[in-house]
XYZ file of C-alpha atoms in Angstrom:
432
model
C -2.182 3.476 22.416
C -0.424 6.860 22.721
C 1.229 5.771 25.994
C 2.366 2.558 24.306
C 3.893 4.482 21.396
C 5.711 6.820 23.799
C 7.110 3.867 25.748
C 8.250 2.233 22.520
C 10.018 5.387 21.400
C 11.994 5.415 24.628
C 13.621 2.145 23.598
C 16.968 2.657 21.890
C 16.261 0.203 19.082
C 12.861 1.689 18.312
C 14.349 5.162 17.937
C 16.676 3.726 15.303
C 13.630 2.751 13.260
C 12.943 6.435 12.646
C 16.126 6.806 10.572
C 14.903 5.226 7.326
C 11.511 7.026 7.392
C 13.440 10.301 7.794
C 15.689 9.368 4.851
C 12.535 8.621 2.860
C 11.094 12.063 3.688
C 14.376 13.759 2.772
C 14.270 12.119 -0.670
C 10.532 12.116 -1.381
C 9.352 15.489 -0.066
C 11.415 17.518 -2.597
C 9.523 15.670 -5.342
C 6.132 16.905 -4.127
C 6.021 19.951 -6.463
C 7.427 18.060 -9.462
C 4.107 18.487 -11.297
C 2.977 22.068 -10.706
C -0.270 23.467 -12.158
C -0.324 26.179 -14.800
C -4.090 26.640 -14.586
C -5.954 28.144 -11.612
C -7.924 25.707 -9.413
C -11.303 26.889 -10.723
C -10.348 25.715 -14.235
C -9.440 22.227 -12.956
C -12.744 21.048 -11.532
C -14.836 19.780 -14.453
C -13.396 16.952 -16.574
C -15.216 18.227 -19.672
C -12.536 20.855 -20.131
C -9.722 18.358 -19.646
C -7.018 18.481 -17.026
C -4.052 19.479 -19.165
C -2.007 22.022 -17.239
C -3.705 21.222 -13.921
C -0.619 19.568 -12.438
C -2.425 16.335 -11.581
C -0.561 13.034 -11.382
C -2.332 9.741 -12.130
C -5.621 9.337 -10.185
C -5.306 12.793 -8.667
C -7.464 13.770 -11.640
C -10.344 11.907 -9.955
C -9.908 13.041 -6.376
C -8.654 16.631 -6.468
C -11.537 17.955 -8.621
C -13.973 16.113 -6.336
C -12.376 17.636 -3.224
C -12.535 21.094 -4.785
C -16.221 20.628 -5.543
C -16.772 19.538 -1.935
C -14.941 22.644 -0.719
C -17.255 24.761 -2.885
C -20.343 23.186 -1.315
C -21.113 20.272 -3.669
C -20.506 17.674 -0.994
C -22.047 14.553 -2.572
C -19.291 13.778 -5.106
C -17.017 10.793 -5.752
C -19.395 8.669 -3.680
C -18.016 5.404 -5.074
C -15.035 5.782 -2.733
C -15.032 6.173 1.071
C -14.374 9.704 2.358
C -11.443 9.564 4.800
C -8.483 9.767 2.392
C -10.179 12.666 0.616
C -10.743 14.377 3.961
C -7.018 14.012 4.714
C -6.105 15.598 1.367
C -8.627 18.372 2.082
C -6.909 18.961 5.427
C -3.580 19.264 3.643
C -5.053 21.846 1.290
C -6.458 23.777 4.249
C -3.025 23.812 5.912
C -0.636 24.242 2.959
C -2.897 25.718 0.271
C -4.522 24.447 -2.923
C -1.247 23.510 -4.584
C 0.926 20.372 -4.783
C 2.238 20.930 -1.244
C -1.303 20.921 0.050
C -2.326 17.941 -2.101
C 0.569 15.621 -1.394
C 2.420 16.514 1.807
C 0.197 14.694 4.303
C 0.125 11.549 2.166
C 3.932 11.617 2.041
C 4.027 11.714 5.837
C 1.525 8.848 6.023
C 3.893 6.833 3.827
C 6.797 7.615 6.158
C 4.675 6.377 9.068
C 3.962 3.190 7.120
C 7.711 2.611 6.845
C 7.985 3.060 10.599
C 5.190 0.526 11.198
C 6.926 -1.941 8.863
C 9.980 -1.681 11.107
C 7.891 -2.032 14.283
C 6.201 -5.163 12.922
C 9.548 -6.785 12.141
C 10.844 -5.757 15.568
C 7.846 -7.448 17.187
C 9.078 -10.803 15.867
C 12.846 -10.348 16.222
C 13.503 -7.941 19.125
C 16.666 -6.948 17.279
C 17.530 -4.062 14.972
C 18.944 -5.761 11.874
C 15.796 -7.346 10.438
C 13.538 -4.300 11.021
C 16.028 -2.015 9.265
C 16.285 -4.451 6.365
C 12.485 -4.621 6.163
C 12.302 -0.837 5.994
C 15.065 -0.717 3.367
C 13.236 -3.248 1.204
C 9.977 -1.341 1.384
C 11.485 2.110 0.864
C 13.121 0.818 -2.333
C 9.882 -0.750 -3.558
C 9.601 1.385 -6.713
C 5.811 1.466 -6.820
C 5.513 2.300 -3.117
C 8.058 5.096 -3.434
C 6.333 6.526 -6.497
C 2.733 6.611 -5.269
C 3.733 7.455 -1.684
C 3.427 11.177 -2.378
C 0.436 11.199 -4.723
C -2.860 12.746 -3.651
C -4.743 9.449 -3.933
C -6.498 7.070 -1.558
C -3.681 4.580 -1.043
C -1.096 6.190 1.293
C -3.503 6.663 4.244
C -5.190 3.309 3.590
C -1.845 1.492 3.505
C -0.772 3.090 6.781
C -3.973 2.015 8.540
C -3.680 -1.522 7.113
C -0.076 -1.844 8.311
C -1.000 -0.468 11.738
C -3.854 -2.976 12.007
C -1.484 -5.867 11.329
C 1.076 -4.545 13.826
C -1.489 -4.181 16.620
C -2.951 -7.595 15.815
C 0.389 -9.431 16.038
C 1.156 -7.456 19.214
C -1.943 -8.908 20.858
C -3.876 -5.628 21.055
C -6.865 -6.908 19.167
C -9.543 -4.449 20.248
C -7.187 -1.562 19.559
C -6.481 -2.940 16.079
C -10.156 -2.506 15.202
C -9.659 1.285 15.139
C -7.143 1.451 12.246
C -9.066 -1.341 10.501
C -12.213 0.791 10.537
C -10.201 3.807 9.365
C -8.597 1.739 6.579
C -12.041 0.805 5.254
C -13.037 4.486 5.466
C -9.952 5.300 3.370
C -10.197 2.758 0.541
C -12.720 0.050 -0.304
C -10.196 -2.723 -0.942
C -9.148 -2.498 2.724
C -12.184 -4.653 3.471
C -10.030 -7.632 2.429
C -8.311 -7.222 5.777
C -11.388 -8.695 7.491
C -11.156 -12.191 5.926
C -7.355 -11.924 6.123
C -7.462 -11.446 9.905
C -9.864 -14.355 10.215
C -7.521 -16.451 8.106
C -4.496 -15.489 10.194
C -6.080 -16.555 13.457
C -7.792 -19.760 12.332
C -4.544 -20.826 10.637
C -3.213 -21.944 14.029
C -5.898 -24.550 14.863
C -5.924 -25.668 11.223
C -2.155 -26.285 11.246
C -1.713 -27.399 14.847
C -4.757 -29.335 15.978
C -7.268 -29.494 13.169
C -10.111 -29.336 15.724
C -13.218 -27.552 14.494
C -14.039 -26.364 18.014
C -10.691 -24.532 18.262
C -11.255 -22.978 14.855
C -14.725 -21.729 15.830
C -13.447 -20.278 19.099
C -10.684 -18.381 17.284
C -13.101 -17.061 14.661
C -15.567 -15.878 17.311
C -12.847 -14.021 19.166
C -11.659 -12.213 16.019
C -15.231 -11.307 15.086
C -16.051 -10.030 18.583
C -12.873 -8.074 19.316
C -11.800 -6.831 15.877
C -14.336 -7.199 13.084
C -17.530 -5.980 14.784
C -15.892 -2.886 16.366
C -14.171 -2.028 13.065
C -17.455 -2.290 11.153
C -19.096 -0.023 13.720
C -16.316 2.556 13.220
C -16.649 2.241 9.450
C -20.428 2.608 9.388
C -20.427 5.483 11.886
C -17.780 7.307 9.843
C -19.681 6.705 6.629
C -22.876 7.814 8.323
C -21.299 11.073 9.516
C -20.248 11.800 5.946
C -23.722 10.950 4.625
C -25.382 13.304 7.121
C -22.901 16.061 6.254
C -23.257 15.567 2.495
C -26.885 14.491 2.317
C -25.805 11.806 -0.135
C -27.590 8.783 1.354
C -30.248 8.243 4.022
C -28.081 5.653 5.853
C -24.521 4.323 5.614
C -25.974 0.965 4.534
C -27.375 2.629 1.406
C -23.981 4.198 0.765
C -22.175 0.882 1.244
C -24.596 -0.827 -1.136
C -23.852 1.883 -3.731
C -20.082 1.408 -3.330
C -20.328 -2.361 -3.747
C -22.662 -2.055 -6.739
C -20.419 0.499 -8.407
C -17.249 -1.555 -8.031
C -18.942 -4.789 -9.081
C -19.698 -3.125 -12.404
C -16.056 -2.295 -13.196
C -15.564 -5.203 -15.593
C -12.974 -5.278 -18.386
C -13.431 -6.791 -21.832
C -9.851 -6.778 -23.129
C -7.453 -8.560 -20.754
C -4.425 -7.175 -22.602
C -5.215 -3.752 -21.153
C -5.251 -4.959 -17.553
C -2.341 -5.465 -15.159
C -3.470 -8.907 -14.039
C -2.134 -10.296 -10.728
C 0.335 -12.846 -12.080
C 2.210 -10.015 -13.799
C 2.709 -8.374 -10.400
C 5.012 -11.121 -9.151
C 7.039 -11.439 -12.370
C 9.680 -9.139 -13.879
C 8.226 -6.630 -16.401
C 9.569 -8.454 -19.443
C 6.413 -8.782 -21.566
C 4.908 -5.287 -21.438
C 5.824 -1.729 -20.565
C 4.905 -0.799 -17.010
C 2.040 1.668 -16.524
C 3.133 5.299 -16.564
C 1.766 7.402 -13.706
C 3.563 10.597 -14.688
C 6.280 10.698 -17.351
C 8.068 13.688 -18.863
C 9.822 13.050 -22.184
C 12.616 15.268 -23.483
C 12.997 15.184 -27.268
C 15.664 14.954 -28.466
C 17.198 12.640 -27.276
C 13.950 11.038 -26.040
C 14.784 10.288 -22.431
C 12.579 10.674 -19.371
C 14.193 12.813 -16.659
C 10.939 12.560 -14.673
C 9.195 9.199 -14.809
C 6.895 7.746 -12.161
C 6.216 4.185 -13.298
C 4.262 1.408 -11.680
C 6.584 -1.562 -11.687
C 7.224 -4.722 -9.704
C 10.571 -5.235 -8.007
C 12.799 -8.029 -6.660
C 10.860 -7.688 -3.395
C 7.682 -8.724 -5.183
C 9.370 -11.542 -7.102
C 10.752 -12.934 -3.844
C 7.329 -14.440 -3.193
C 8.596 -17.481 -5.127
C 11.178 -17.962 -2.341
C 8.900 -17.101 0.554
C 6.149 -19.592 -0.221
C 8.418 -22.681 -0.080
C 10.238 -21.309 2.987
C 6.901 -20.802 4.726
C 5.755 -24.312 3.820
C 8.976 -25.894 5.113
C 8.762 -24.008 8.408
C 5.107 -24.832 9.025
C 5.699 -28.485 8.143
C 8.695 -28.933 10.446
C 7.749 -26.772 13.442
C 4.384 -27.940 14.685
C 2.840 -26.794 16.883
C 3.630 -23.333 15.586
C 3.606 -20.463 18.086
C 0.984 -17.754 18.053
C 1.792 -15.276 16.665
C 4.045 -16.724 13.991
C 5.165 -14.476 11.158
C 5.052 -17.457 8.803
C 1.389 -18.137 9.615
C 0.501 -14.447 9.465
C 2.244 -14.041 6.127
C 0.776 -17.178 4.558
C -2.804 -16.427 5.615
C -2.601 -12.746 4.706
C -1.003 -13.404 1.319
C -3.429 -16.225 0.485
C -6.537 -14.197 1.302
C -5.458 -10.803 -0.059
C -3.564 -11.806 -3.190
C -5.943 -14.722 -3.719
C -8.854 -12.265 -3.735
C -7.147 -10.214 -6.431
C -6.590 -13.384 -8.475
C -10.283 -14.231 -8.256
C -11.404 -10.678 -9.033
C -9.091 -10.408 -12.036
C -9.181 -13.823 -13.667
C -12.667 -15.064 -12.777
C -14.819 -11.938 -12.387
C -12.810 -9.835 -14.884
C -12.785 -6.893 -12.525
C -10.458 -3.994 -13.200
C -7.457 -4.247 -10.902
C -4.152 -2.414 -10.916
C -0.547 -3.213 -10.146
C -0.303 -0.815 -7.202
C -2.975 -2.868 -5.388
C -0.138 -5.272 -4.557
C 1.260 -2.724 -2.104
C -1.431 -4.048 0.205
C 0.641 -7.262 0.208
C 4.209 -6.127 -0.437
C 4.574 -4.259 2.858
C 4.247 -7.593 4.675
C 6.598 -9.266 2.189
C 9.157 -6.616 3.191
C 8.829 -7.837 6.787
C 8.788 -11.546 5.970
C 11.642 -11.671 3.436
C 14.622 -10.652 5.638
C 13.127 -12.481 8.614
C 12.689 -15.829 6.846
C 15.906 -15.737 4.819
C 17.969 -14.810 7.857
C 16.324 -17.403 10.085
C 16.841 -20.092 7.442
C 20.543 -19.290 7.115
C 20.308 -17.734 3.633
C 22.148 -14.516 4.446
C 23.968 -14.498 1.109
C 20.668 -14.708 -0.784
C 19.315 -11.922 1.430
C 22.289 -9.672 0.615
C 22.033 -10.398 -3.115
C 18.290 -9.736 -3.124
C 18.729 -6.445 -1.300
C 21.496 -5.406 -3.694
C 19.251 -6.199 -6.675
C 16.401 -4.307 -5.038
C 18.542 -1.194 -4.550
C 19.980 -1.392 -8.076
C 16.463 -1.789 -9.503
C 15.314 1.202 -7.447
C 18.128 3.376 -8.819
C 17.314 2.339 -12.382
C 13.660 3.286 -11.922
C 14.265 6.320 -9.697
C 11.545 8.767 -10.755
C 13.527 12.033 -10.906
C 16.956 11.326 -12.360
C 19.846 13.784 -12.253
C 21.635 14.356 -15.530
C 24.703 12.357 -14.491
C 22.558 9.286 -13.840
C 20.808 9.653 -17.200
C 24.189 9.974 -18.936
C 25.522 6.908 -17.111
C 22.530 4.761 -18.015
C 22.591 5.904 -21.618
C 26.321 5.089 -21.807
C 25.467 1.559 -20.620
C 23.127 1.117 -23.563
C 19.911 1.446 -21.572
C 18.452 4.239 -23.683
C 15.685 2.129 -25.207
C 14.227 0.663 -22.036
C 11.156 2.404 -20.649
C 12.702 3.682 -17.426
C 15.049 5.999 -19.328
């Protein structure tokens, strides 16, 4: 794989795909220390004392105390989540210190790599520069991605490994794709949805083209043999190594059973408190978006620092992409393999469909930022499908709206931008 990456980087177009990830790092890295602790690390380990003044953002309050306890020798903590993302944060602390730079820097770089993979995936289907750069621009300006991209949580590494799995799969390197798939599952539990998604992507071709059960079975067997089984081996071995090191469970199967049992018990009673999946693909017009880290200045009551979780025009574009995908698949049979339309439709159906079932039928707690597991592929599909269908004007308008929306929700606003937005009468909306 390393040789392949080096050969790709030698291509002129591929080198251009580094530009937007570098722009992302230039903007996002200075925000790493935006929440700096006032308390020493030893006072920010036990939740009984509260985490006020610890400098944590959002779910960092779950993971950073657990990592600190692990560093102090209490290794069997936060067992409901796989260990790899926490190990990456621990590595950052070892390199940069137990401070926001140590907590968040490596995750920020993982997010930059995800942007690069988004561009590579688009390039795989187009072999040109325009669509990959547009895909990267759409995903960089995805407000929720940009906001959580530098948090010390599970999602940035998991999202990178998911995106890399998809890229290697569509590039035909199936066995190689099992490695990031296994690492994704070791990073975050919801990455397991990638297994049925990959099955769905591959069996979509015989379903659409021939309808023969024998073709479907052959495709499924190949995916299971070359991708799923090796990835599960990597996952279980990694989990087992952690269990031996921590002494938490006798086998990785026991640990996996604990994870599944724990998450199956996360059931909500009041749906009004939950960011249910349909709200992810609609503008935030009925409720205030969830606040991950918001600083309020009173008076006048504005928020110069505000990391919100919010959908964007990229997410809402799913209402365009579904009909475009249907029209293409209906009029272009037999479809080629790989086809971005088939990949997108199968991946979206399985992944987002799973969240719909978990939220509306099983009443499981789910969160808006889970949609990032889908939106990175939307960022690839949107410019590709609109451009191929001749809707360049719609593509330009959508990108303009996406950028404008990103500026409005930009998490750390300079004073001139606050003054401008207040002068436009936007002082009462939550992003100010």
